[in-house]
CSV table of C-alpha atoms and ligand atoms in Angstrom, one decimal:
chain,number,residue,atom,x,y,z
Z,1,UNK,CA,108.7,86.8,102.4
Z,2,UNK,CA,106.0,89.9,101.8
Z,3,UNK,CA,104.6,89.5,98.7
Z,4,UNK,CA,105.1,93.7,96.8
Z,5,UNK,CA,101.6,95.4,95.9
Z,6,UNK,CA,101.1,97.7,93.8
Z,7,UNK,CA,97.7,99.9,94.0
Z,8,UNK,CA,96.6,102.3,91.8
Z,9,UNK,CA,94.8,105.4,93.3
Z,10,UNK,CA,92.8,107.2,90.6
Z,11,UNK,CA,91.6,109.6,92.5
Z,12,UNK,CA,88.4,111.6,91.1
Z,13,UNK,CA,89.7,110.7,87.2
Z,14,UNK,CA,87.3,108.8,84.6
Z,15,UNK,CA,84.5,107.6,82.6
Z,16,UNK,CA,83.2,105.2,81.4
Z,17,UNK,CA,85.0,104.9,78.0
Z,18,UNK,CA,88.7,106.0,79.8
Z,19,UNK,CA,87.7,103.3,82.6
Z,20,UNK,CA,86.9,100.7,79.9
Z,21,UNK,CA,90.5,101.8,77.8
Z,22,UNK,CA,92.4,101.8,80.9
Z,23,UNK,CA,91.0,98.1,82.5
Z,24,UNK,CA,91.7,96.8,78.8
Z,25,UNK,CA,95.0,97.6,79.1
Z,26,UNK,CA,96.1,96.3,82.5
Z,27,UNK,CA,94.5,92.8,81.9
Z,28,UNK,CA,96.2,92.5,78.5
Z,29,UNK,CA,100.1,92.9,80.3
Z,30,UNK,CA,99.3,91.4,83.5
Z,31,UNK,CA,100.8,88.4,82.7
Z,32,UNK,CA,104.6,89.2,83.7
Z,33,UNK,CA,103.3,90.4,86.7
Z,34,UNK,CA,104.5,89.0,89.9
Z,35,UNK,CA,103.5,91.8,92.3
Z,36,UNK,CA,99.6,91.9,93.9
Z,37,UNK,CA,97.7,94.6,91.7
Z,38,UNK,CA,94.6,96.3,92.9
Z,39,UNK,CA,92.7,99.7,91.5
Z,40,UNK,CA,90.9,101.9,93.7
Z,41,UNK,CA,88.4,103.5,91.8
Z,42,UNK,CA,85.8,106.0,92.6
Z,43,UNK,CA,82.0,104.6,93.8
Z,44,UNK,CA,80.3,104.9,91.0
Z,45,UNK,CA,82.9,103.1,89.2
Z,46,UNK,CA,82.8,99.9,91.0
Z,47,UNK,CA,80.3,98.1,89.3
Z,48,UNK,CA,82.4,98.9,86.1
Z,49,UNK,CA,85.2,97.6,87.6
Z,50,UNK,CA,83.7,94.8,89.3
Z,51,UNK,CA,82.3,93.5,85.9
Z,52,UNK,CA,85.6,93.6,84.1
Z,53,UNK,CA,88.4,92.5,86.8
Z,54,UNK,CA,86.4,89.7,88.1
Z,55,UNK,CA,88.2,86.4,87.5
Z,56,UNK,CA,91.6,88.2,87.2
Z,57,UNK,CA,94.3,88.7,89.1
Z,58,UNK,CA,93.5,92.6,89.5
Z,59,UNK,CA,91.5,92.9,93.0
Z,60,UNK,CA,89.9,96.5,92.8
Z,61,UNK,CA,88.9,98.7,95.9
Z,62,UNK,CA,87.5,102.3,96.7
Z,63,UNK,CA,89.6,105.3,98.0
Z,64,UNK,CA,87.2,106.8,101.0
Z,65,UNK,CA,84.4,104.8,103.3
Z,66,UNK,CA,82.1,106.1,106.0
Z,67,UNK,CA,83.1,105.4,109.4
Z,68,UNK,CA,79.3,104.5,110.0
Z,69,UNK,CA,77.6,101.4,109.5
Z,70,UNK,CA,74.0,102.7,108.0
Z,71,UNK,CA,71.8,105.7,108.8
Z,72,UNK,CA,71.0,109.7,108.1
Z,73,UNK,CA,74.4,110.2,106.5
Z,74,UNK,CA,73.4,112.1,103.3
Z,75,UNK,CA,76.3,111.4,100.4
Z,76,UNK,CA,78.2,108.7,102.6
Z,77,UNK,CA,78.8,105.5,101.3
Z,78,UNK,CA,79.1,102.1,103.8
Z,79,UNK,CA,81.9,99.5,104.4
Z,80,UNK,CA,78.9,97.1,103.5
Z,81,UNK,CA,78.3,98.8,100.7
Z,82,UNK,CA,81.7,98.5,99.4
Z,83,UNK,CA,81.9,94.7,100.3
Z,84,UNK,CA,78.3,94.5,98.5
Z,85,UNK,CA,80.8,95.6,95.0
Z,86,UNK,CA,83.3,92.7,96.5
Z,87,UNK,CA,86.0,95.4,97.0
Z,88,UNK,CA,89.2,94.1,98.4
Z,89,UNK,CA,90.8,97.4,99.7
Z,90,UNK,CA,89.8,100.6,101.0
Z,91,UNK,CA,92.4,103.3,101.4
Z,92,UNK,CA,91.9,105.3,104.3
Z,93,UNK,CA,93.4,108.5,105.5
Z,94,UNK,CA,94.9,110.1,102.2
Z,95,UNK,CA,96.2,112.7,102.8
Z,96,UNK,CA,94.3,114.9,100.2
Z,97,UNK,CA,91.3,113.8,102.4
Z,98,UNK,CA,93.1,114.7,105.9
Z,99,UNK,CA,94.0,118.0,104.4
Z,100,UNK,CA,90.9,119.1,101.9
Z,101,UNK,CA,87.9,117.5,104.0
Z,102,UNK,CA,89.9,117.5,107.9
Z,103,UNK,CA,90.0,113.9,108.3
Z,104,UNK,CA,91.6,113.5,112.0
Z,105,UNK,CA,93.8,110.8,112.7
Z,106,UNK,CA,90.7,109.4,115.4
Z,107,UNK,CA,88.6,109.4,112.1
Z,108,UNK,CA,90.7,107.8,109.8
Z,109,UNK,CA,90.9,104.8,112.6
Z,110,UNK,CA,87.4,105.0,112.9
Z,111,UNK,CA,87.4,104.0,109.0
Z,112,UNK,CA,90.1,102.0,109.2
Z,113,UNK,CA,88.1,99.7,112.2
Z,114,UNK,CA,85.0,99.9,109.7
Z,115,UNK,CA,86.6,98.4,106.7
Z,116,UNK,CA,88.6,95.6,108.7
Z,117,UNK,CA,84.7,95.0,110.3
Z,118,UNK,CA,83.0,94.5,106.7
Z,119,UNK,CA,86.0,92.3,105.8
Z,120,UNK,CA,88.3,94.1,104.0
Z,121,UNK,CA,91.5,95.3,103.8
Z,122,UNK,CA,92.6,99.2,104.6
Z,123,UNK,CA,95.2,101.0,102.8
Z,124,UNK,CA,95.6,103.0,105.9
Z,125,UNK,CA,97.9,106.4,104.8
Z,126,UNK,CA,100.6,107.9,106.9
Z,127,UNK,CA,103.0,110.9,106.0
Z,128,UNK,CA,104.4,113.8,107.0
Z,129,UNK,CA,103.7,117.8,105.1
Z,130,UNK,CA,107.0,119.3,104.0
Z,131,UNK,CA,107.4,121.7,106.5
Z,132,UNK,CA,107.1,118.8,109.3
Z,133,UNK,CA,109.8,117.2,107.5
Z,134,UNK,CA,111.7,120.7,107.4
Z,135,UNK,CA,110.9,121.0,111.1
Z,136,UNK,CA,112.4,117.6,111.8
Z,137,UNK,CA,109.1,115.7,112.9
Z,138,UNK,CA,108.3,113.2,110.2
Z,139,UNK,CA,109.2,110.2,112.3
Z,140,UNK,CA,106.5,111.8,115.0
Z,141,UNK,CA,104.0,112.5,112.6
Z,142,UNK,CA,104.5,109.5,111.4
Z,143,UNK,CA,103.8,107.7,114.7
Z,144,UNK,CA,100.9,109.6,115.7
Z,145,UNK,CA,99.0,108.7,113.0
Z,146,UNK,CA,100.0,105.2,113.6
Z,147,UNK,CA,98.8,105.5,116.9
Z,148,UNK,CA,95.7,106.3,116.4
Z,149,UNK,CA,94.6,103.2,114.6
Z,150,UNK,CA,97.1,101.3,117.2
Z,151,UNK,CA,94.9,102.3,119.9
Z,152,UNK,CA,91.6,101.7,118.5
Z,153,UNK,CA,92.2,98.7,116.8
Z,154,UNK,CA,95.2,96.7,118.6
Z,155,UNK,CA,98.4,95.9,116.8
Z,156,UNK,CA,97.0,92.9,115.6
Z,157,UNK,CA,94.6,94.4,112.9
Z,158,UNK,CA,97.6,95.6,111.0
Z,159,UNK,CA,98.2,92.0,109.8
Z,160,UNK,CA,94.7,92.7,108.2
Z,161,UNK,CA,95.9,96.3,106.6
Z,162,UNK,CA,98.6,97.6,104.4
Z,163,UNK,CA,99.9,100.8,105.1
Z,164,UNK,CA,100.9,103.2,102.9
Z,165,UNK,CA,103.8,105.9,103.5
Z,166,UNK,CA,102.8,108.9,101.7
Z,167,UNK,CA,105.0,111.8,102.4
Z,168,UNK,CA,103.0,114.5,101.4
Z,169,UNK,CA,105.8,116.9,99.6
Z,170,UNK,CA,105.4,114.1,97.6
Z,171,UNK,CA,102.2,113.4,96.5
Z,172,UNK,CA,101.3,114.4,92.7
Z,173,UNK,CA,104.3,117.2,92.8
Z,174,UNK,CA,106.6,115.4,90.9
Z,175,UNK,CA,109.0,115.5,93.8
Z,176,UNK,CA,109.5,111.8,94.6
Z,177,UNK,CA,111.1,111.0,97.9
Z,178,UNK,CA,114.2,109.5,97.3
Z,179,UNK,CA,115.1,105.7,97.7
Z,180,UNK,CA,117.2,106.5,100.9
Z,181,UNK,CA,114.8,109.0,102.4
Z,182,UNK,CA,111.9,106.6,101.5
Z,183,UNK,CA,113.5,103.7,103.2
Z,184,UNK,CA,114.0,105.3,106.5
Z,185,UNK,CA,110.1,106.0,107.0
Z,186,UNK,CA,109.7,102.3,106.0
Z,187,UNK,CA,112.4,101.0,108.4
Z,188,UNK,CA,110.8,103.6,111.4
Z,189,UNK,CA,107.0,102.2,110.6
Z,190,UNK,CA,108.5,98.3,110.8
Z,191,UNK,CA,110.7,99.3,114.5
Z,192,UNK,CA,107.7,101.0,116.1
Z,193,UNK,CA,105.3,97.6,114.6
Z,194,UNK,CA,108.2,95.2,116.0
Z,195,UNK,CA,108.1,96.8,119.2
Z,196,UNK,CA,104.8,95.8,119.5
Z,197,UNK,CA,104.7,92.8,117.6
Z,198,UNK,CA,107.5,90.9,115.8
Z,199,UNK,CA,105.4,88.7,113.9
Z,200,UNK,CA,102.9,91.5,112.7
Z,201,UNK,CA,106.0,93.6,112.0
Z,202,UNK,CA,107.8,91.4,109.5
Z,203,UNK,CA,104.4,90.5,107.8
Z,204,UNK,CA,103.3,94.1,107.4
Z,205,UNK,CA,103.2,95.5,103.4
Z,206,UNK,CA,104.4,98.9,103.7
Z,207,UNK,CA,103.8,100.8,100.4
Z,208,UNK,CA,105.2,104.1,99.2
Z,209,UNK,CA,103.3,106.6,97.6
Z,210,UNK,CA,104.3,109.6,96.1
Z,211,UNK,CA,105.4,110.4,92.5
Z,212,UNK,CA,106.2,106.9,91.9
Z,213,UNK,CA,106.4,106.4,87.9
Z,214,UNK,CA,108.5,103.9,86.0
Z,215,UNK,CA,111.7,105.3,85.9
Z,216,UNK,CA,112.0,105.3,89.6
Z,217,UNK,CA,110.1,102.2,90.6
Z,218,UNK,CA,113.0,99.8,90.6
Z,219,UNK,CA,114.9,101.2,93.0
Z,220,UNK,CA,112.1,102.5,95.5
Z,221,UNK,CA,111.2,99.0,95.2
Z,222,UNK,CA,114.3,97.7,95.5
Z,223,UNK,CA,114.8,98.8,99.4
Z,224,UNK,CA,114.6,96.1,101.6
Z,225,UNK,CA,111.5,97.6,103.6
Z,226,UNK,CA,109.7,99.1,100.3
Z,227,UNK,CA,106.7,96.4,100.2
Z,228,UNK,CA,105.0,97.9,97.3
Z,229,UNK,CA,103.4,101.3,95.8
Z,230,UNK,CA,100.0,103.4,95.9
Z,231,UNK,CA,100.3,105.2,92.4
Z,232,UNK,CA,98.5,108.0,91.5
Z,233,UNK,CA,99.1,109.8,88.4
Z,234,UNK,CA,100.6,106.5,86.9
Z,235,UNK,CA,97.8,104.5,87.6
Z,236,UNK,CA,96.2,106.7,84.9
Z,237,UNK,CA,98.0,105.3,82.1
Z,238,UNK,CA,98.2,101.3,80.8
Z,239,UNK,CA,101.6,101.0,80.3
Z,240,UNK,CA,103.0,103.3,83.2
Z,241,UNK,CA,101.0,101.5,85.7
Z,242,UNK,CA,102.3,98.1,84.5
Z,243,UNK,CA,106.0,99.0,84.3
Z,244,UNK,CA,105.7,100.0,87.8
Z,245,UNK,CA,103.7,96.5,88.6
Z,246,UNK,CA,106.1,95.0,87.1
Z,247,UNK,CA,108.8,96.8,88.8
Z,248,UNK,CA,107.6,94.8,91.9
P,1,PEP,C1,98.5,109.2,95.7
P,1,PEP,O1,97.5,109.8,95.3
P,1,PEP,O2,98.3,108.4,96.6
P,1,PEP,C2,99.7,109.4,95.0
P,1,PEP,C3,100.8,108.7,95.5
P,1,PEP,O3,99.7,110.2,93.9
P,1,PEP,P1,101.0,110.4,92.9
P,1,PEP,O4,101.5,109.1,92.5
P,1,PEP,O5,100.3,111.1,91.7
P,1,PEP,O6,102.0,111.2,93.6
């Protein structure tokens, strides 16, 4: 049985004092909670966040890593460096980052490789643009990103990751996928895994991410191959971010 988790993304969103609020908030209602909970917070944040969620439930994690392990990388930040802040998950390959900064998919499995190296657990993204879906190839975009880490990494290091389904159309639009479409990208990521490797495939969490808010948590999380959610603009506010946990 796959235990559901729930991660919030907040993307470049903070301070401080909003940071401090927010935290306060999720550890006050956590204790209904019966889905895994982890924030991904930006890097200067960790330390913050590090300070407050330690000894929690919450585990917390960054949104972006270098795919180097030290060196002349002006403005890059490490795995190690990461796992120095006891991070927990890293998500890799979002698609805001594949689209705004050209993150290929043999760069996102570089990074995937480098946070399963420091000991740590990728969110490793996959999703398909709006007009792939219109043009019918979400199921091969889907699987080429896959690949991609597949190769590099074996099969194997997905029982080590989570990924996360992110359909792009989706993402911050308001336009939430619906159960059924959901569901099928789920089902497709699990056959192509079991293909490969039964046991990996029926251990793998499989999040969805994309406009997921509280009034249609339940039932994206109600689909049998639906392991869990990376949140966005929900994760932004206490009580929507804990009504999807709890969702879970
Ligand atoms: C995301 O950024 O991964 C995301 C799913 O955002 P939103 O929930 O705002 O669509």
């Amino acid at each position: 049985m796959r235990r559901k988790l729930v991660a919030g993304n907040w993307k470049m969103h903070g301070s401080l004092s909003e940071n401090e609020a927010l935290l306060s908030g999720l550890l006050a209602g956590m204790a209904d909670v019966k889905a895994g909970v982890a924030v991904c917070v930006p890097f200067p944040y960790l330390a913050q966040v590090q300070s407050r969620l330690q000894g929690s439930s919450i585990v917390w994690g960054a949104q972006n890593v270098s795919q180097e392990a030290k060196g002349a990388f002006t403005g890059e930040v490490s795995a190690s460096m990461l796992k120095d802040f006891s991070c927990g998950y890293v998500i890799v390959g979002h698609s805001e980052r594949r689209a705004i900064y050209g993150e290929t998919d043999a760069l996102v499995a570089d990074k995937f490789a480098a946070v399963q190296a420091a000991g740590m657990t990728p969110i490793f993204c996959v999703g398909e643009t709006l007009a792939e879906r219109e043009a019918g190839v979400t199921e091969a975009v889907v699987a080429r990103q896959m690949d991609a880490v597949i190769a590099k990494c074996g099969v194997a290091s997905l029982a080590r990751a989570v990924v996360a389904y992110e359909p792009v159309w989706a993402i911050g639009t308001g336009v939430t996928a619906s159960p059924a479409q959901a569901q099928a990208v789920h089902a497709f990521i699990r056959a192509k895994v079991r293909a490969l490797d039964a046991t990996v495939a029926e251990g793998l969490v499989i999040q969805y991410g994309g406009s997921m808010k509280p009034n249609n948590a339940v039932e994206l999380l109600g689909q049998p191959d639906i392991d869990g959610g990376l949140i966005g603009g929900a994760a932004l506010n206490a009580e929507d971010f804990l009504a999807i946990c709890r969702a879970g």
